């Protein structure tokens, strides 16, 4: 088996009935994996047939990823159909975009339920499965967790407070998984993909003519997911990647910019005004915690 081959491995992909999830499921199949295809609709069955045309086996699980028991259901489907689970790609999501001052309770709850709760449900179930396997053998397992965040969670989308919060939570969840599951052999990483799908069409617009390369084709992301799922990514864990066109960006960790220390036992309001206020005077109002520097990828990926 080559270092990139997934032959003999089994993957679960959520939201795989269309768009990015479909591209990821097919990329994993082309690399040799059997696939559990999850979605809320019957298109999951169509992707199963597409996987089979690539010489691999697949089963469909039509279920809402926002329902907590679905995580266990997907792990059970993999082990029942194929006898094992090695790879989880959490992709399923929805959009309910609106400005913060227009945000409704239902729009908040639905986005957090599908994105963050869905990621947590499957990650927990897979983590419990991998931990049990490792404990039963006394050896690390082959486990790959690829979660889908977004740049919106890194710099905050003005019209996406719910989506941005969910995606930031997914990044934190994945970093926690990378630490908590490391002893069992599991590698966990985050992708922030830019891909043209039905969900993102209003943002990215129409695809270019069929004879022109599409920098936002979901297949470009699928290839990178197959890499993260492979033995070649054995040393890659706890990382955040932006996947865009011809470029893959590795996102660095936040760094401490400045410290302010009191000269006494505790800050007073007067001292804070004297120490902190001058530091921000004349500062670019757009310079904050947001990772706006990632926008350079638009130029690099052409």
PDB file of C-alpha atoms in Angstrom, residues 41-299:
ATOM      1  CA  UNK A  41     -32.049  13.302   1.696  1.00  0.00           C
ATOM      2  CA  UNK A  42     -32.110  10.440  -0.742  1.00  0.00           C
ATOM      3  CA  UNK A  43     -29.224  11.873  -2.771  1.00  0.00           C
ATOM      4  CA  UNK A  44     -27.032   9.911  -0.369  1.00  0.00           C
ATOM      5  CA  UNK A  45     -28.112   6.790  -2.258  1.00  0.00           C
ATOM      6  CA  UNK A  46     -27.021   8.349  -5.564  1.00  0.00           C
ATOM      7  CA  UNK A  47     -23.550   9.021  -4.155  1.00  0.00           C
ATOM      8  CA  UNK A  48     -23.383   5.408  -2.977  1.00  0.00           C
ATOM      9  CA  UNK A  49     -23.814   4.339  -6.592  1.00  0.00           C
ATOM     10  CA  UNK A  50     -21.124   6.797  -7.690  1.00  0.00           C
ATOM     11  CA  UNK A  51     -18.732   5.330  -5.136  1.00  0.00           C
ATOM     12  CA  UNK A  52     -19.430   1.856  -6.476  1.00  0.00           C
ATOM     13  CA  UNK A  53     -18.586   2.929 -10.012  1.00  0.00           C
ATOM     14  CA  UNK A  54     -15.136   3.739  -8.623  1.00  0.00           C
ATOM     15  CA  UNK A  55     -14.666   0.165  -7.473  1.00  0.00           C
ATOM     16  CA  UNK A  56     -15.386   0.689  -3.800  1.00  0.00           C
ATOM     17  CA  UNK A  57     -18.323  -0.185  -1.560  1.00  0.00           C
ATOM     18  CA  UNK A  58     -20.612   2.281   0.185  1.00  0.00           C
ATOM     19  CA  UNK A  59     -23.744   2.444   2.300  1.00  0.00           C
ATOM     20  CA  UNK A  60     -26.131   5.338   2.809  1.00  0.00           C
ATOM     21  CA  UNK A  61     -27.374   6.607   6.152  1.00  0.00           C
ATOM     22  CA  UNK A  62     -30.178   9.111   5.679  1.00  0.00           C
ATOM     23  CA  UNK A  63     -30.320  10.983   8.978  1.00  0.00           C
ATOM     24  CA  UNK A  64     -30.121  14.479  10.436  1.00  0.00           C
ATOM     25  CA  UNK A  65     -26.617  15.096  11.729  1.00  0.00           C
ATOM     26  CA  UNK A  66     -27.995  17.651  14.170  1.00  0.00           C
ATOM     27  CA  UNK A  67     -29.679  14.833  16.115  1.00  0.00           C
ATOM     28  CA  UNK A  68     -27.180  13.597  18.712  1.00  0.00           C
ATOM     29  CA  UNK A  69     -27.841   9.842  18.215  1.00  0.00           C
ATOM     30  CA  UNK A  70     -26.848  10.130  14.542  1.00  0.00           C
ATOM     31  CA  UNK A  71     -23.168  10.072  15.531  1.00  0.00           C
ATOM     32  CA  UNK A  72     -23.499   6.620  17.055  1.00  0.00           C
ATOM     33  CA  UNK A  73     -25.669   5.534  14.127  1.00  0.00           C
ATOM     34  CA  UNK A  74     -22.903   6.381  11.640  1.00  0.00           C
ATOM     35  CA  UNK A  75     -20.204   4.564  13.613  1.00  0.00           C
ATOM     36  CA  UNK A  76     -22.462   1.528  13.901  1.00  0.00           C
ATOM     37  CA  UNK A  77     -23.201   1.633  10.154  1.00  0.00           C
ATOM     38  CA  UNK A  78     -19.478   1.598   9.359  1.00  0.00           C
ATOM     39  CA  UNK A  79     -18.636  -1.264  11.688  1.00  0.00           C
ATOM     40  CA  UNK A  80     -21.697  -3.267  10.688  1.00  0.00           C
ATOM     41  CA  UNK A  81     -21.115  -2.903   6.933  1.00  0.00           C
ATOM     42  CA  UNK A  82     -17.324  -2.979   6.837  1.00  0.00           C
ATOM     43  CA  UNK A  83     -16.112  -4.162  10.226  1.00  0.00           C
ATOM     44  CA  UNK A  84     -14.170  -0.999  11.070  1.00  0.00           C
ATOM     45  CA  UNK A  85     -14.029   2.807  11.036  1.00  0.00           C
ATOM     46  CA  UNK A  86     -10.844   4.698  10.243  1.00  0.00           C
ATOM     47  CA  UNK A  87     -11.780   8.111   8.841  1.00  0.00           C
ATOM     48  CA  UNK A  88     -14.430  10.677   9.723  1.00  0.00           C
ATOM     49  CA  UNK A  89     -15.046  13.745   7.573  1.00  0.00           C
ATOM     50  CA  UNK A  90     -17.545  16.122   9.164  1.00  0.00           C
ATOM     51  CA  UNK A  91     -18.898  18.357   6.439  1.00  0.00           C
ATOM     52  CA  UNK A  92     -22.661  18.821   6.863  1.00  0.00           C
ATOM     53  CA  UNK A  93     -23.890  22.358   7.391  1.00  0.00           C
ATOM     54  CA  UNK A  94     -26.567  24.948   6.695  1.00  0.00           C
ATOM     55  CA  UNK A  95     -26.697  28.713   6.291  1.00  0.00           C
ATOM     56  CA  UNK A  96     -29.107  31.160   7.903  1.00  0.00           C
ATOM     57  CA  UNK A  97     -27.283  34.422   7.183  1.00  0.00           C
ATOM     58  CA  UNK A  98     -28.402  37.674   8.772  1.00  0.00           C
ATOM     59  CA  UNK A  99     -26.876  40.592  10.615  1.00  0.00           C
ATOM     60  CA  UNK A 100     -26.534  40.314  14.390  1.00  0.00           C
ATOM     61  CA  UNK A 101     -29.288  42.849  15.015  1.00  0.00           C
ATOM     62  CA  UNK A 102     -31.671  40.761  12.898  1.00  0.00           C
ATOM     63  CA  UNK A 103     -30.597  37.382  14.295  1.00  0.00           C
ATOM     64  CA  UNK A 104     -33.466  35.188  15.405  1.00  0.00           C
ATOM     65  CA  UNK A 105     -33.399  32.440  17.985  1.00  0.00           C
ATOM     66  CA  UNK A 106     -34.332  29.838  15.393  1.00  0.00           C
ATOM     67  CA  UNK A 107     -31.587  30.954  12.976  1.00  0.00           C
ATOM     68  CA  UNK A 108     -29.035  30.775  15.784  1.00  0.00           C
ATOM     69  CA  UNK A 109     -30.201  27.392  17.053  1.00  0.00           C
ATOM     70  CA  UNK A 110     -30.413  25.703  13.648  1.00  0.00           C
ATOM     71  CA  UNK A 111     -26.913  26.696  12.501  1.00  0.00           C
ATOM     72  CA  UNK A 112     -25.319  25.734  15.827  1.00  0.00           C
ATOM     73  CA  UNK A 113     -27.319  22.506  15.891  1.00  0.00           C
ATOM     74  CA  UNK A 114     -26.260  21.285  12.464  1.00  0.00           C
ATOM     75  CA  UNK A 115     -22.695  22.589  12.372  1.00  0.00           C
ATOM     76  CA  UNK A 116     -21.353  22.448  15.919  1.00  0.00           C
ATOM     77  CA  UNK A 117     -23.645  19.867  17.501  1.00  0.00           C
ATOM     78  CA  UNK A 118     -23.351  17.691  14.387  1.00  0.00           C
ATOM     79  CA  UNK A 119     -19.554  17.821  14.442  1.00  0.00           C
ATOM     80  CA  UNK A 120     -19.527  17.105  18.180  1.00  0.00           C
ATOM     81  CA  UNK A 121     -21.910  14.153  17.893  1.00  0.00           C
ATOM     82  CA  UNK A 122     -19.911  12.306  15.242  1.00  0.00           C
ATOM     83  CA  UNK A 123     -16.521  13.241  16.720  1.00  0.00           C
ATOM     84  CA  UNK A 124     -17.600  11.950  20.141  1.00  0.00           C
ATOM     85  CA  UNK A 125     -18.943   8.687  18.748  1.00  0.00           C
ATOM     86  CA  UNK A 126     -15.849   8.096  16.618  1.00  0.00           C
ATOM     87  CA  UNK A 127     -13.556   9.056  19.484  1.00  0.00           C
ATOM     88  CA  UNK A 128     -15.273   6.583  21.808  1.00  0.00           C
ATOM     89  CA  UNK A 129     -14.965   3.877  19.137  1.00  0.00           C
ATOM     90  CA  UNK A 130     -11.265   4.523  18.551  1.00  0.00           C
ATOM     91  CA  UNK A 131     -10.524   4.694  22.281  1.00  0.00           C
ATOM     92  CA  UNK A 132     -12.242   1.350  22.880  1.00  0.00           C
ATOM     93  CA  UNK A 133     -10.342  -0.261  19.994  1.00  0.00           C
ATOM     94  CA  UNK A 134      -7.028   1.069  21.255  1.00  0.00           C
ATOM     95  CA  UNK A 135      -7.688  -0.111  24.804  1.00  0.00           C
ATOM     96  CA  UNK A 136      -8.682  -3.568  23.587  1.00  0.00           C
ATOM     97  CA  UNK A 137      -5.391  -4.064  21.727  1.00  0.00           C
ATOM     98  CA  UNK A 138      -3.075  -1.921  23.812  1.00  0.00           C
ATOM     99  CA  UNK A 139      -1.923  -0.243  20.591  1.00  0.00           C
ATOM    100  CA  UNK A 140      -2.696   3.035  18.809  1.00  0.00           C
ATOM    101  CA  UNK A 141      -5.379   2.832  16.131  1.00  0.00           C
ATOM    102  CA  UNK A 142      -5.525   4.326  12.660  1.00  0.00           C
ATOM    103  CA  UNK A 143      -7.895   7.237  13.147  1.00  0.00           C
ATOM    104  CA  UNK A 144      -8.353  10.367  11.061  1.00  0.00           C
ATOM    105  CA  UNK A 145     -10.776  13.159  11.946  1.00  0.00           C
ATOM    106  CA  UNK A 146     -11.205  15.956   9.381  1.00  0.00           C
ATOM    107  CA  UNK A 147     -13.572  18.716  10.459  1.00  0.00           C
ATOM    108  CA  UNK A 148     -14.900  21.577   8.362  1.00  0.00           C
ATOM    109  CA  UNK A 149     -14.598  25.080   9.732  1.00  0.00           C
ATOM    110  CA  UNK A 150     -14.503  28.335   7.771  1.00  0.00           C
ATOM    111  CA  UNK A 151     -12.554  31.546   7.502  1.00  0.00           C
ATOM    112  CA  UNK A 152     -15.731  33.164   8.828  1.00  0.00           C
ATOM    113  CA  UNK A 153     -14.819  31.610  12.172  1.00  0.00           C
ATOM    114  CA  UNK A 154     -11.329  33.110  11.970  1.00  0.00           C
ATOM    115  CA  UNK A 155     -12.186  36.697  11.122  1.00  0.00           C
ATOM    116  CA  UNK A 156     -15.924  36.951  11.750  1.00  0.00           C
ATOM    117  CA  UNK A 157     -18.446  37.304   8.944  1.00  0.00           C
ATOM    118  CA  UNK A 158     -20.432  40.493   9.441  1.00  0.00           C
ATOM    119  CA  UNK A 159     -23.636  38.912   8.175  1.00  0.00           C
ATOM    120  CA  UNK A 160     -22.959  35.495   9.702  1.00  0.00           C
ATOM    121  CA  UNK A 161     -22.822  35.742  13.503  1.00  0.00           C
ATOM    122  CA  UNK A 162     -24.348  32.275  13.917  1.00  0.00           C
ATOM    123  CA  UNK A 163     -22.208  30.617  11.233  1.00  0.00           C
ATOM    124  CA  UNK A 164     -19.025  32.359  12.431  1.00  0.00           C
ATOM    125  CA  UNK A 165     -19.628  31.260  16.009  1.00  0.00           C
ATOM    126  CA  UNK A 166     -20.335  27.677  14.952  1.00  0.00           C
ATOM    127  CA  UNK A 167     -17.234  27.493  12.802  1.00  0.00           C
ATOM    128  CA  UNK A 168     -15.001  28.971  15.500  1.00  0.00           C
ATOM    129  CA  UNK A 169     -16.418  26.356  17.844  1.00  0.00           C
ATOM    130  CA  UNK A 170     -15.599  23.591  15.361  1.00  0.00           C
ATOM    131  CA  UNK A 171     -11.977  24.724  15.255  1.00  0.00           C
ATOM    132  CA  UNK A 172     -11.749  24.647  19.057  1.00  0.00           C
ATOM    133  CA  UNK A 173     -13.510  21.272  19.149  1.00  0.00           C
ATOM    134  CA  UNK A 174     -10.989  19.831  16.703  1.00  0.00           C
ATOM    135  CA  UNK A 175      -7.992  21.153  18.612  1.00  0.00           C
ATOM    136  CA  UNK A 176      -9.412  19.557  21.743  1.00  0.00           C
ATOM    137  CA  UNK A 177      -9.925  16.283  19.870  1.00  0.00           C
ATOM    138  CA  UNK A 178      -6.348  16.364  18.571  1.00  0.00           C
ATOM    139  CA  UNK A 179      -5.074  16.608  22.147  1.00  0.00           C
ATOM    140  CA  UNK A 180      -7.577  14.285  23.771  1.00  0.00           C
ATOM    141  CA  UNK A 181      -7.361  11.478  21.211  1.00  0.00           C
ATOM    142  CA  UNK A 182      -3.628  11.646  20.461  1.00  0.00           C
ATOM    143  CA  UNK A 183      -2.781   8.862  22.911  1.00  0.00           C
ATOM    144  CA  UNK A 184      -5.007   6.507  20.921  1.00  0.00           C
ATOM    145  CA  UNK A 185      -3.330   7.286  17.596  1.00  0.00           C
ATOM    146  CA  UNK A 186      -5.974   9.650  16.203  1.00  0.00           C
ATOM    147  CA  UNK A 187      -5.044  12.663  14.060  1.00  0.00           C
ATOM    148  CA  UNK A 188      -7.537  15.542  13.973  1.00  0.00           C
ATOM    149  CA  UNK A 189      -7.370  18.542  11.661  1.00  0.00           C
ATOM    150  CA  UNK A 190      -9.525  21.411  10.421  1.00  0.00           C
ATOM    151  CA  UNK A 191     -10.108  22.584   6.887  1.00  0.00           C
ATOM    152  CA  UNK A 192     -11.515  25.972   5.915  1.00  0.00           C
ATOM    153  CA  UNK A 193     -12.531  25.337   2.311  1.00  0.00           C
ATOM    154  CA  UNK A 194     -13.453  27.777  -0.390  1.00  0.00           C
ATOM    155  CA  UNK A 195     -15.606  25.746  -2.736  1.00  0.00           C
ATOM    156  CA  UNK A 196     -18.496  26.514  -5.047  1.00  0.00           C
ATOM    157  CA  UNK A 197     -21.520  24.466  -3.986  1.00  0.00           C
ATOM    158  CA  UNK A 198     -25.263  24.986  -3.886  1.00  0.00           C
ATOM    159  CA  UNK A 199     -24.867  26.433  -0.379  1.00  0.00           C
ATOM    160  CA  UNK A 200     -22.120  28.900  -1.343  1.00  0.00           C
ATOM    161  CA  UNK A 201     -23.337  29.825  -4.843  1.00  0.00           C
ATOM    162  CA  UNK A 202     -24.736  33.185  -3.648  1.00  0.00           C
ATOM    163  CA  UNK A 203     -21.242  34.048  -2.356  1.00  0.00           C
ATOM    164  CA  UNK A 204     -19.014  32.686  -5.118  1.00  0.00           C
ATOM    165  CA  UNK A 205     -21.334  33.063  -8.116  1.00  0.00           C
ATOM    166  CA  UNK A 206     -21.674  30.882 -11.162  1.00  0.00           C
ATOM    167  CA  UNK A 207     -19.039  28.395 -12.265  1.00  0.00           C
ATOM    168  CA  UNK A 208     -16.766  29.368 -15.180  1.00  0.00           C
ATOM    169  CA  UNK A 209     -17.291  27.839 -18.647  1.00  0.00           C
ATOM    170  CA  UNK A 210     -16.721  24.095 -18.755  1.00  0.00           C
ATOM    171  CA  UNK A 211     -13.503  24.537 -20.747  1.00  0.00           C
ATOM    172  CA  UNK A 212     -11.965  26.814 -18.085  1.00  0.00           C
ATOM    173  CA  UNK A 213     -10.415  25.626 -14.806  1.00  0.00           C
ATOM    174  CA  UNK A 214     -12.574  26.242 -11.748  1.00  0.00           C
ATOM    175  CA  UNK A 215     -10.491  27.358  -8.787  1.00  0.00           C
ATOM    176  CA  UNK A 216     -13.483  26.757  -6.539  1.00  0.00           C
ATOM    177  CA  UNK A 217     -14.273  23.225  -7.703  1.00  0.00           C
ATOM    178  CA  UNK A 218     -15.119  21.031  -4.675  1.00  0.00           C
ATOM    179  CA  UNK A 219     -12.881  18.298  -6.091  1.00  0.00           C
ATOM    180  CA  UNK A 220      -9.824  20.395  -5.214  1.00  0.00           C
ATOM    181  CA  UNK A 221     -10.837  20.223  -1.548  1.00  0.00           C
ATOM    182  CA  UNK A 222     -11.655  16.523  -1.833  1.00  0.00           C
ATOM    183  CA  UNK A 223      -8.089  15.771  -2.875  1.00  0.00           C
ATOM    184  CA  UNK A 224      -6.703  17.475   0.218  1.00  0.00           C
ATOM    185  CA  UNK A 225      -9.158  15.659   2.477  1.00  0.00           C
ATOM    186  CA  UNK A 226      -7.995  12.356   0.984  1.00  0.00           C
ATOM    187  CA  UNK A 227      -4.426  13.377   1.812  1.00  0.00           C
ATOM    188  CA  UNK A 228      -5.289  14.207   5.439  1.00  0.00           C
ATOM    189  CA  UNK A 229      -7.010  10.829   5.689  1.00  0.00           C
ATOM    190  CA  UNK A 230      -3.965   8.971   4.373  1.00  0.00           C
ATOM    191  CA  UNK A 231      -0.838   7.513   6.011  1.00  0.00           C
ATOM    192  CA  UNK A 232       1.107  10.355   4.379  1.00  0.00           C
ATOM    193  CA  UNK A 233      -0.452  12.713   6.972  1.00  0.00           C
ATOM    194  CA  UNK A 234       0.729  10.676   9.973  1.00  0.00           C
ATOM    195  CA  UNK A 235       2.542  13.677  11.460  1.00  0.00           C
ATOM    196  CA  UNK A 236      -0.208  16.214  10.713  1.00  0.00           C
ATOM    197  CA  UNK A 237      -2.576  16.888  13.615  1.00  0.00           C
ATOM    198  CA  UNK A 238      -4.062  19.856  15.435  1.00  0.00           C
ATOM    199  CA  UNK A 239      -3.689  22.025  12.343  1.00  0.00           C
ATOM    200  CA  UNK A 240      -5.950  24.492  10.538  1.00  0.00           C
ATOM    201  CA  UNK A 241      -5.770  24.725   6.749  1.00  0.00           C
ATOM    202  CA  UNK A 242      -7.403  27.063   4.250  1.00  0.00           C
ATOM    203  CA  UNK A 243      -7.964  25.199   0.982  1.00  0.00           C
ATOM    204  CA  UNK A 244      -8.430  27.479  -1.988  1.00  0.00           C
ATOM    205  CA  UNK A 245      -7.794  26.921  -5.679  1.00  0.00           C
ATOM    206  CA  UNK A 246      -4.134  26.221  -6.332  1.00  0.00           C
ATOM    207  CA  UNK A 247      -3.144  27.044  -2.750  1.00  0.00           C
ATOM    208  CA  UNK A 248      -3.323  25.407   0.661  1.00  0.00           C
ATOM    209  CA  UNK A 249      -2.643  27.779   3.529  1.00  0.00           C
ATOM    210  CA  UNK A 250      -1.503  26.591   6.951  1.00  0.00           C
ATOM    211  CA  UNK A 251      -2.939  28.953   9.553  1.00  0.00           C
ATOM    212  CA  UNK A 252      -0.599  29.897  12.381  1.00  0.00           C
ATOM    213  CA  UNK A 253      -1.689  30.000  15.996  1.00  0.00           C
ATOM    214  CA  UNK A 254      -2.704  33.330  17.577  1.00  0.00           C
ATOM    215  CA  UNK A 255       0.176  35.123  19.261  1.00  0.00           C
ATOM    216  CA  UNK A 256       0.354  37.416  22.236  1.00  0.00           C
ATOM    217  CA  UNK A 257       0.735  40.938  20.859  1.00  0.00           C
ATOM    218  CA  UNK A 258       1.275  43.048  23.962  1.00  0.00           C
ATOM    219  CA  UNK A 259       1.126  42.907  27.742  1.00  0.00           C
ATOM    220  CA  UNK A 260       0.064  45.614  30.171  1.00  0.00           C
ATOM    221  CA  UNK A 261       1.268  45.362  33.776  1.00  0.00           C
ATOM    222  CA  UNK A 262       0.310  47.370  36.777  1.00  0.00           C
ATOM    223  CA  UNK A 263       2.940  49.023  38.938  1.00  0.00           C
ATOM    224  CA  UNK A 264       0.870  48.281  42.029  1.00  0.00           C
ATOM    225  CA  UNK A 265      -1.020  45.318  43.394  1.00  0.00           C
ATOM    226  CA  UNK A 266      -3.908  45.699  40.932  1.00  0.00           C
ATOM    227  CA  UNK A 267      -4.895  47.981  38.084  1.00  0.00           C
ATOM    228  CA  UNK A 268      -6.928  51.044  38.826  1.00  0.00           C
ATOM    229  CA  UNK A 269      -9.149  52.674  36.230  1.00  0.00           C
ATOM    230  CA  UNK A 270      -6.797  55.672  36.099  1.00  0.00           C
ATOM    231  CA  UNK A 271      -3.775  53.444  35.466  1.00  0.00           C
ATOM    232  CA  UNK A 272      -5.566  51.471  32.755  1.00  0.00           C
ATOM    233  CA  UNK A 273      -6.471  54.719  31.052  1.00  0.00           C
ATOM    234  CA  UNK A 274      -2.854  55.847  31.238  1.00  0.00           C
ATOM    235  CA  UNK A 275      -1.388  52.533  29.990  1.00  0.00           C
ATOM    236  CA  UNK A 276      -3.907  50.970  27.602  1.00  0.00           C
ATOM    237  CA  UNK A 277      -5.487  53.997  25.954  1.00  0.00           C
ATOM    238  CA  UNK A 278      -2.237  55.336  24.379  1.00  0.00           C
ATOM    239  CA  UNK A 279      -1.485  51.933  22.853  1.00  0.00           C
ATOM    240  CA  UNK A 280      -4.679  52.064  20.791  1.00  0.00           C
ATOM    241  CA  UNK A 281      -4.594  55.745  19.861  1.00  0.00           C
ATOM    242  CA  UNK A 282      -4.224  56.076  16.104  1.00  0.00           C
ATOM    243  CA  UNK A 283      -4.399  52.322  15.618  1.00  0.00           C
ATOM    244  CA  UNK A 284      -6.146  51.011  12.511  1.00  0.00           C
ATOM    245  CA  UNK A 285      -9.683  50.244  13.671  1.00  0.00           C
ATOM    246  CA  UNK A 286      -9.733  47.163  11.445  1.00  0.00           C
ATOM    247  CA  UNK A 287      -6.716  45.636  13.157  1.00  0.00           C
ATOM    248  CA  UNK A 288      -7.991  43.178  15.715  1.00  0.00           C
ATOM    249  CA  UNK A 289      -8.058  39.506  16.560  1.00  0.00           C
ATOM    250  CA  UNK A 290      -9.499  38.664  13.136  1.00  0.00           C
ATOM    251  CA  UNK A 291      -7.226  36.800  10.726  1.00  0.00           C
ATOM    252  CA  UNK A 292      -7.803  39.227   7.866  1.00  0.00           C
ATOM    253  CA  UNK A 293      -4.332  38.482   6.509  1.00  0.00           C
ATOM    254  CA  UNK A 294      -5.724  35.264   5.057  1.00  0.00           C
ATOM    255  CA  UNK A 295      -7.220  37.307   2.244  1.00  0.00           C
ATOM    256  CA  UNK A 296      -3.798  37.225   0.573  1.00  0.00           C
ATOM    257  CA  UNK A 297      -4.713  33.718  -0.560  1.00  0.00           C
ATOM    258  CA  UNK A 298      -6.991  35.239  -3.166  1.00  0.00           C
ATOM    259  CA  UNK A 299      -3.917  36.608  -4.900  1.00  0.00           C
TER     260      UNK A 299
END
